Short mmCIF file of C-alpha atoms and ligand atoms in Angstrom, two decimals:
data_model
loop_
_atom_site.label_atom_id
_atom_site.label_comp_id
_atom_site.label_asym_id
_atom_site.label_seq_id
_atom_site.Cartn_x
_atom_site.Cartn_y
_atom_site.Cartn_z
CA UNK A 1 58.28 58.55 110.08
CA UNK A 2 60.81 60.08 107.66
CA UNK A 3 62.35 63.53 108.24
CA UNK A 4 60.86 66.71 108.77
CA UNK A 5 61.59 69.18 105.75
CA UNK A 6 62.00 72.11 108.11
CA UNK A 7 62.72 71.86 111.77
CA UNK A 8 63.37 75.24 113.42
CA UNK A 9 65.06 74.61 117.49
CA UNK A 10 64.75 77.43 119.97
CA UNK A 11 65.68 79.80 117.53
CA UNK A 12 66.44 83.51 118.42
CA UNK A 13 67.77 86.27 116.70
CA UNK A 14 68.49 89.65 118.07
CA UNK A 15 68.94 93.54 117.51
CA UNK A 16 70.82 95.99 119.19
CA UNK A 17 68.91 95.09 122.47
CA UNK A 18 65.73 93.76 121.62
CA UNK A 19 64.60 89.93 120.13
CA UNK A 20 62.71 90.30 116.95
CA UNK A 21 62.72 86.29 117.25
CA UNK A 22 62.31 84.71 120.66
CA UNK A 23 62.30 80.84 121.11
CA UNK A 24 60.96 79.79 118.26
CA UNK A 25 60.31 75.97 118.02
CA UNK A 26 58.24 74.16 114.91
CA UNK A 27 58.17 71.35 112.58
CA UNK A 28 57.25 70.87 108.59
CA UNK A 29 56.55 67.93 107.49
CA UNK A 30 56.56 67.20 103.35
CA UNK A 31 53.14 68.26 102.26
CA UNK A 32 52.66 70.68 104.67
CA UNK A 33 50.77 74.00 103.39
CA UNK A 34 52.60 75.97 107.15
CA UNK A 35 50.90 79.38 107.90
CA UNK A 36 52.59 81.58 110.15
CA UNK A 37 50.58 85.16 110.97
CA UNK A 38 50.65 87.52 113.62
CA UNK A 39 50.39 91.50 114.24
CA UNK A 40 52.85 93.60 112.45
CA UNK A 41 56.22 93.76 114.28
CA UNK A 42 55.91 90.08 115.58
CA UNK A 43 58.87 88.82 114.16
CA UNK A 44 57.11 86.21 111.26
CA UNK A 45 59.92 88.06 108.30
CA UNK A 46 62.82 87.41 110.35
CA UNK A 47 61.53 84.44 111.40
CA UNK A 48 61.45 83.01 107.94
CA UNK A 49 64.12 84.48 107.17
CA UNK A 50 66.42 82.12 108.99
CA UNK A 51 65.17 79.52 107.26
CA UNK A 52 68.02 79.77 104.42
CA UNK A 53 70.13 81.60 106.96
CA UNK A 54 69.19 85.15 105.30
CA UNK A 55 68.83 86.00 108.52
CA UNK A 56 71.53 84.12 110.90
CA UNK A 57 70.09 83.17 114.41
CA UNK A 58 71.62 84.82 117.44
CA UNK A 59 70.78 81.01 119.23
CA UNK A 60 69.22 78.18 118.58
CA UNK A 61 69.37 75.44 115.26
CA UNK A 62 67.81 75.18 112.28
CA UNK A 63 67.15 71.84 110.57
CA UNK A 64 66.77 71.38 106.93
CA UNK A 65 65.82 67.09 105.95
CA UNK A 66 67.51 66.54 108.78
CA UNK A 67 70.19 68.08 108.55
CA UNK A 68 71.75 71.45 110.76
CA UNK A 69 72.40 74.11 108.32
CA UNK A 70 73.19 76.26 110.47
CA UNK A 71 76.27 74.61 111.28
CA UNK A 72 77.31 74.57 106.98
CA UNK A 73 80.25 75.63 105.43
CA UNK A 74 79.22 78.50 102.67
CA UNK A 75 79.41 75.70 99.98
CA UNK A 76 77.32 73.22 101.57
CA UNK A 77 74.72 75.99 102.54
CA UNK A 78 74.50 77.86 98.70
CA UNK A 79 73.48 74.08 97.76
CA UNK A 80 70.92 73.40 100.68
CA UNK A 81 69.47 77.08 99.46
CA UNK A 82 68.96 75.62 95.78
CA UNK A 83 66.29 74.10 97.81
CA UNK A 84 64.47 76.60 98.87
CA UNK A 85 61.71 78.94 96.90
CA UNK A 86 61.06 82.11 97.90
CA UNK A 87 58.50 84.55 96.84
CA UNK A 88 57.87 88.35 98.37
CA UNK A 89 55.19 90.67 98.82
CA UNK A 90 56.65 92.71 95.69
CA UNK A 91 57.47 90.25 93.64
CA UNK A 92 60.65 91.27 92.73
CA UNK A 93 60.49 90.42 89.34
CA UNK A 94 63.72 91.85 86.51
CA UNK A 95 61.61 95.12 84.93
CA UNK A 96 63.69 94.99 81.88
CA UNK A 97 63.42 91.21 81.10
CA UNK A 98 60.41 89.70 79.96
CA UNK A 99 57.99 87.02 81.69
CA UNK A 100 60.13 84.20 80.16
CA UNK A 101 63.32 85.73 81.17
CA UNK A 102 62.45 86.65 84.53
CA UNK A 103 61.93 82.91 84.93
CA UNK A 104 65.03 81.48 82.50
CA UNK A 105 67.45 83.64 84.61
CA UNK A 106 66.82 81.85 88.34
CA UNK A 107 67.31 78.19 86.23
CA UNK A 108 70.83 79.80 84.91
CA UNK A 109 71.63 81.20 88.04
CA UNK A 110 70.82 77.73 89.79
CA UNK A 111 73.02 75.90 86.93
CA UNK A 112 70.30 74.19 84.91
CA UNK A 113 71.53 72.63 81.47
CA UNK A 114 71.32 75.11 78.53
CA UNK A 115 69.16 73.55 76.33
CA UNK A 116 66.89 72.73 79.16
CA UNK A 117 65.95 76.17 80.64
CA UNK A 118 63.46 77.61 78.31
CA UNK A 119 61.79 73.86 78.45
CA UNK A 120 61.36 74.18 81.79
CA UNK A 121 60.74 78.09 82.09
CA UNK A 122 57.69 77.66 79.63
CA UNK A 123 56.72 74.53 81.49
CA UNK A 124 56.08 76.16 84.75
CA UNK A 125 54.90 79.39 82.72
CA UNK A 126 51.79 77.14 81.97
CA UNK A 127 51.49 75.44 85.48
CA UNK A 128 50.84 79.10 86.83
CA UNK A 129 48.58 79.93 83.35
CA UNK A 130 50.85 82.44 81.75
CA UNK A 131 52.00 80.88 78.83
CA UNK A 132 50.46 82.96 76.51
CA UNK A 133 52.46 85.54 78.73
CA UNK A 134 56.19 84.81 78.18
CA UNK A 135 57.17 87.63 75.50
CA UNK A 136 55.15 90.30 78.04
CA UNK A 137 57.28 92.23 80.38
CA UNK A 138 56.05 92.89 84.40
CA UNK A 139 54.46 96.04 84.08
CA UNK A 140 52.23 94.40 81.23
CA UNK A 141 50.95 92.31 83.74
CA UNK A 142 48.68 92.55 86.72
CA UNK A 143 49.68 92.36 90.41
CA UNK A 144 48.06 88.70 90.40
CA UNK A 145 49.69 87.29 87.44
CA UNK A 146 53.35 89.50 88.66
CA UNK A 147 53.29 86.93 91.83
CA UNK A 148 52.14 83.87 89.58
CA UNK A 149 55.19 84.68 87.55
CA UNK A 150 57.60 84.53 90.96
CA UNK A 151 56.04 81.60 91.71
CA UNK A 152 56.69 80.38 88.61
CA UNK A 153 60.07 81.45 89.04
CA UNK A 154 60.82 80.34 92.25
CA UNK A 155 59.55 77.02 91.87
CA UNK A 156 61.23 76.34 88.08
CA UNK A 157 64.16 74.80 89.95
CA UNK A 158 62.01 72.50 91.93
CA UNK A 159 62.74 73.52 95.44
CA UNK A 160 61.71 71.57 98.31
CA UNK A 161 60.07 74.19 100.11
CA UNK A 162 58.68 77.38 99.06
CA UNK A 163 58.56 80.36 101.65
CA UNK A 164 56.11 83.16 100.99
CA UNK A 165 56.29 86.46 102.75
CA UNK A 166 53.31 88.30 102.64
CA UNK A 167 52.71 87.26 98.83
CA UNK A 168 49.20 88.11 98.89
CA UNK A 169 49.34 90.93 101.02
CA UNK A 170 49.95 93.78 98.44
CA UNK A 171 47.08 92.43 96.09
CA UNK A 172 43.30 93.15 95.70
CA UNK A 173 40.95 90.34 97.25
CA UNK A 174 40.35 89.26 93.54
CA UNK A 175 44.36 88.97 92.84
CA UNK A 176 44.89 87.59 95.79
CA UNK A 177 42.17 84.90 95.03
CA UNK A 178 43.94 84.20 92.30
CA UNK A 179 47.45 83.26 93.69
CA UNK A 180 46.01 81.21 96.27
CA UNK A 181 44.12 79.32 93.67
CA UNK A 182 47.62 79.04 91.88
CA UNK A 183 49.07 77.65 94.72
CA UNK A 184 46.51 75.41 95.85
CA UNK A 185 46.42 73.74 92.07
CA UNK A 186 49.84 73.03 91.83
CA UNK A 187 49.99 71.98 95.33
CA UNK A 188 47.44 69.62 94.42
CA UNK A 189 49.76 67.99 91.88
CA UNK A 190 53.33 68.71 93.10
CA UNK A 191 54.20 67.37 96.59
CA UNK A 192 55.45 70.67 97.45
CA UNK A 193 56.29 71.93 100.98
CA UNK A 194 54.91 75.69 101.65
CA UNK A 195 55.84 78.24 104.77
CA UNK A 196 53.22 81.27 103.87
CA UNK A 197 53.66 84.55 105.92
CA UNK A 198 50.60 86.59 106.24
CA UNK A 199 48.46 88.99 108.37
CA UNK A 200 45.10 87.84 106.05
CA UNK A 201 43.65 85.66 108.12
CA UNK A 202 40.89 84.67 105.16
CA UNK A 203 44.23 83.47 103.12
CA UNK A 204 45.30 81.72 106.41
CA UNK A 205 42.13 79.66 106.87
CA UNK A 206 41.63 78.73 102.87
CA UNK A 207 45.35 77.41 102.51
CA UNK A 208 46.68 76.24 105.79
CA UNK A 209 46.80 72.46 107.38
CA UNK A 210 48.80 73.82 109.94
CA UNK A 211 49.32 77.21 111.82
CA UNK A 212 51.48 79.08 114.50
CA UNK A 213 50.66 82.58 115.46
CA UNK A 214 53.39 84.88 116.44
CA UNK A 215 53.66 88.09 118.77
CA UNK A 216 56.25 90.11 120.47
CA UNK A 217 58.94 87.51 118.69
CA UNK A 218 57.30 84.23 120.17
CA UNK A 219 55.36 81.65 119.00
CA UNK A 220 51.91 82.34 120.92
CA UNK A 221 50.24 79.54 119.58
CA UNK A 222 50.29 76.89 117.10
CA UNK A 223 48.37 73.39 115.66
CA UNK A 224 46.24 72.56 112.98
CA UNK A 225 44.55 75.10 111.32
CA UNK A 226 40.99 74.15 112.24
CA UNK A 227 41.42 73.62 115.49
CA UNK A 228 43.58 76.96 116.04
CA UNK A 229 40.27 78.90 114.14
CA UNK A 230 37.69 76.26 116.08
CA UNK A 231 39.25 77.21 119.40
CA UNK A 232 41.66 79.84 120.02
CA UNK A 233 43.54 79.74 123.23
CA UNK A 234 45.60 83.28 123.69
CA UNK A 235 43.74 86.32 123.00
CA UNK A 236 46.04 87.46 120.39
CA UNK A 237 44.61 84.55 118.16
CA UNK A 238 41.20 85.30 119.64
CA UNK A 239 40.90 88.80 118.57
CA UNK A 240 42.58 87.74 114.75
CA UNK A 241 40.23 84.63 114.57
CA UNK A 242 37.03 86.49 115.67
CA UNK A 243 37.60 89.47 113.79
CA UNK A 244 37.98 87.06 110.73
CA UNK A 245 35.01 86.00 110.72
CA UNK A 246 33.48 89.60 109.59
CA UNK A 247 30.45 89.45 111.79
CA UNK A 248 29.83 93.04 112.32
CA UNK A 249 26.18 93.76 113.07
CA UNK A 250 24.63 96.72 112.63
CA UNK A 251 24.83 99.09 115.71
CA UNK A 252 20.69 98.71 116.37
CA UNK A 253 21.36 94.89 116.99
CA UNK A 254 23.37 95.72 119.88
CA UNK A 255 21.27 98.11 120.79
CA UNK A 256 18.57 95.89 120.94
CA UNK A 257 20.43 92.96 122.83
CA UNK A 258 22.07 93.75 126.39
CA UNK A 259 24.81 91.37 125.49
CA UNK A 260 25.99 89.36 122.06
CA UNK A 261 27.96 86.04 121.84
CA UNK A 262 29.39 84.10 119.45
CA UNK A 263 29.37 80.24 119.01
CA UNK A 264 31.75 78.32 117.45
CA UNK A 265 30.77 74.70 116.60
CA UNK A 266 32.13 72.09 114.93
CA UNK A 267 30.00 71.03 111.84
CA UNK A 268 28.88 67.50 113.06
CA UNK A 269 27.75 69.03 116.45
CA UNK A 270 24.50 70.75 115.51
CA UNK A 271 23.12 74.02 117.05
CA UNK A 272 19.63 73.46 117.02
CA UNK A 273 19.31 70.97 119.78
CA UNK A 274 21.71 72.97 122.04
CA UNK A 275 19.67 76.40 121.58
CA UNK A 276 16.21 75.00 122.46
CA UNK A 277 17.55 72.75 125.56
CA UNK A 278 18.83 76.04 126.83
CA UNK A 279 15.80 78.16 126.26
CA UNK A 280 13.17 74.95 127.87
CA UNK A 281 15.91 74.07 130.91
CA UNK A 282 17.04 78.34 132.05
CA UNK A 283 13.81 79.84 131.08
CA UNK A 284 15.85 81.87 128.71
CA UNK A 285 15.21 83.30 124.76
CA UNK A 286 17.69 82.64 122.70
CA UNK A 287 17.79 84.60 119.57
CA UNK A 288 19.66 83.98 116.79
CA UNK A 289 20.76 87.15 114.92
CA UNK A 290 23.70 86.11 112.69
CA UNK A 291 25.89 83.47 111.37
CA UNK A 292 27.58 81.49 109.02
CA UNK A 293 29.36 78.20 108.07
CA UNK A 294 33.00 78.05 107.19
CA UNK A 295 34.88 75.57 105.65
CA UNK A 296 38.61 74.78 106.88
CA UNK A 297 40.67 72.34 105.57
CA UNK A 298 37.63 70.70 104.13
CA UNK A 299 35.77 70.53 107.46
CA UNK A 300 32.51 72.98 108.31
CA UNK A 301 32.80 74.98 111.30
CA UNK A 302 29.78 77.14 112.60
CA UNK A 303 29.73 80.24 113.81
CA UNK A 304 26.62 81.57 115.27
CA UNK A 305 25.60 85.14 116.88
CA UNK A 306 22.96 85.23 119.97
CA UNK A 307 21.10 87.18 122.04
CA UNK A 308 20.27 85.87 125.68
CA UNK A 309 17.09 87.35 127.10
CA UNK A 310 15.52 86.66 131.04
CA UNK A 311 16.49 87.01 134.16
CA UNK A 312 19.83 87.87 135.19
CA UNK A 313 20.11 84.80 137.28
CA UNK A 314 18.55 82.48 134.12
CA UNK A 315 21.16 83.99 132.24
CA UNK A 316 23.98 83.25 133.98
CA UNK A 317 22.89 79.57 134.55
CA UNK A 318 22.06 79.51 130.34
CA UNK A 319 25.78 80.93 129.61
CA UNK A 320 27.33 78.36 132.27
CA UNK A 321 26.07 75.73 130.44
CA UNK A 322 26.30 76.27 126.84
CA UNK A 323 29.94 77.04 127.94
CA UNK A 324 30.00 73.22 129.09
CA UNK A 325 28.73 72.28 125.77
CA UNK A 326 30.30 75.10 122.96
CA UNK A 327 32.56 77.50 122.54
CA UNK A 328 31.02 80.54 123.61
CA UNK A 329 32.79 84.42 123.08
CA UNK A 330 31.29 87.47 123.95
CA UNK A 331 30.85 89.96 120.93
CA UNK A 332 31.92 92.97 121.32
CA UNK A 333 30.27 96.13 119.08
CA UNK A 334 32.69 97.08 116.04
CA UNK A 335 31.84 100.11 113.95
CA UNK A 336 31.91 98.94 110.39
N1 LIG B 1 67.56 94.41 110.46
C1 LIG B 1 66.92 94.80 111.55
N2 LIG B 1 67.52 95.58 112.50
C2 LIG B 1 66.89 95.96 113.61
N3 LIG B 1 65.62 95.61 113.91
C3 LIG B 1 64.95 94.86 113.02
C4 LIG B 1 65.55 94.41 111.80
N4 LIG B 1 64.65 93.65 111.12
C5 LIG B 1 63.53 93.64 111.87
N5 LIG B 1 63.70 94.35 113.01
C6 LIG B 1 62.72 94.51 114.09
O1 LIG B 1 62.31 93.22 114.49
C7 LIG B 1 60.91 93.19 114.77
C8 LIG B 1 60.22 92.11 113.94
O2 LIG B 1 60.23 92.53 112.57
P1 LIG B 1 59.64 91.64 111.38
O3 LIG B 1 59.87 92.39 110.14
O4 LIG B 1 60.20 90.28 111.48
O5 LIG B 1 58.10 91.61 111.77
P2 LIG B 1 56.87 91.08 110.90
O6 LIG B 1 56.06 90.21 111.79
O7 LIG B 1 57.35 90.51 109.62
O8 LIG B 1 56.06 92.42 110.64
P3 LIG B 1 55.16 92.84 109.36
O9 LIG B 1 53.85 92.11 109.51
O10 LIG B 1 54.99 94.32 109.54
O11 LIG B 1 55.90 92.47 108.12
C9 LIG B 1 60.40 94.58 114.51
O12 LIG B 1 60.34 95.25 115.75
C10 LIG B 1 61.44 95.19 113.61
O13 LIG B 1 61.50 96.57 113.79
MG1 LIG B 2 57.03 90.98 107.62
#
């Protein structure tokens, strides 16, 4: 297998006398679309920010193609950087230069060939749909097409890997839409390599192959995407996966039901079959009173609300044993 892109070993970084970073192992592979969320305060901006050494780590290495750049001489390491994209939850676009500019400057600043740049610059103008854009300046433009221009920016000098912090996270749900449909396009074409920050775990489970879920500076958690939102292990990702799924109910429905749960099923294992063995075999009723199918990476996943209604001892059996056969949660009442 060739190289990882990214390879980040036991990496810590420290203030004063506390770890913002603790520990932190993982691996990118080319191709991968690498989510990394968490609550706020767990460390996921500093952690990707010693991925081009922005932020140097206190201990531990950090691999780029195979290569330890955290042992580089400045040279070496403002060339490995030309490699790396980054975009930001506020853009950080020139106010005073237009769309086209904005984008021209980072291929000067990276060296491009004169008569190349505003090629290039209009080239990946299009890619992100703002062509028609260029002579505009930022605050013509809305949040949305502000990040398409970074991206457009950040990935005019064909980086290997773009990191996004929070790029979504300042935007409306239709802007945000919008940049992750960008990204997923030109993903689609280019075999770029993304590391995407975010708290919004709807942007996590549309994008991501791969996740790791931070808190308290360590990684809690991490694998491919569907199987981190199919089956969460630490209650951190529990509580971000389940409330993810917006299945609030309306208060009467709890009211009405001694107890709710939750189960999770993958989309070839069907429901049906499981709910009526358990209401014939424990003498139980199951109701159903909500759910949904999501689609992650492609694949369905199910997610379906229940009562359970008899005795207490039929109930216990009937939760015992759908537990041997799905993932079951207990739902807990959330006011709207
Ligand atoms: N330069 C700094 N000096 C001291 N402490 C810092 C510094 N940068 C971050 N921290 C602390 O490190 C911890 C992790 O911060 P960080 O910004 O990485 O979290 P985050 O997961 O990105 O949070 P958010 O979701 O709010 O962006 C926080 O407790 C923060 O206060
Ligand atoms: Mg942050």
């Amino acid at each position: 297998m060739s190289e990882p892109i990214l390879r980040l070993d036991k990496v810590s970084v420290q203030f004063n006398d506390t770890f913002a970073v603790k520990d932190a192992s993982l691996t990118i592979n080319e191709g991968d679309f690498f989510g990394i969320v968490g609550p706020s305060g767990a460390g996921k901006s500093t952690l990707v920010r010693t991925v081009n050494l922005l932020q140097k780590p206190t201990l531990g290495k950090v691999f780029f193609e195979g290569v330890e750049i955290t042992a580089l001489n400045k040279k070496d390491l403002r060339q490995t950087r030309l490699k790396i994209g980054m975009i930001f939850q506020h853009f950080n676009l020139i106010k005073n230069s237009s769309v086209l500019d904005n984008v021209c400057f980072a291929l000067k600043a990276a060296g491009a060939p004169k008569d190349e740049i505003k090629k290039k610059a209009l080239f990946w103008l299009d890619r992100v749909g703002l062509k028609d854009k260029a002579s505009l300046f930022p605050s013509d433009l809305s949040g949305g097409q502000k990040q398409r221009v970074a991206i457009a920016r950040a990935l005019a000098n064909e980086p290997k890997i773009l990191l996004c912090d929070e790029a979504t996270s300042a935007l409306d749900p239709n802007n945000t839409k919008e940049v992750v449909n960008t990204l997923k396009e030109i993903k689609s074409h280019y075999p770029i390599t993304v590391l995407f920050i975010t708290h919004q775990m709807e942007v996590a489970r549309t994008l991501f192959n791969k996740i790791a879920v931070m808190d308290s500076g360590k990684i809690i958690e991490q694998g491919l995407c569907y199987d981190v939102f199919a089956n969460p292990q630490h209650e951190i990702t529990k509580s971000l996966v389940s409330s993810s799924w917006h299945l609030e109910l309306p208060h009467e429905v709890f009211l009405h039901e001694k107890e709710l749960f939750v189960i999770t099923y993958s989309g070839n294992n069907a429901y049906e079959p499981l709910i009526s063995k358990v209401s014939r075999d424990f003498a139980v009723q199951v109701p159903i009173v909500g759910g949904k199918i999501e689609y992650i990476s492609g694949k369905p996943l199910g997610i379906l609300v229940i009562g359970i209604q008899g005795n207490a001892e039929n109930r216990t059996a009937a939760i015992n044993f759908i537990k041997t056969q799905a993932r079951l949660d207990r739902l807990t009442y959330k006011e709207d």
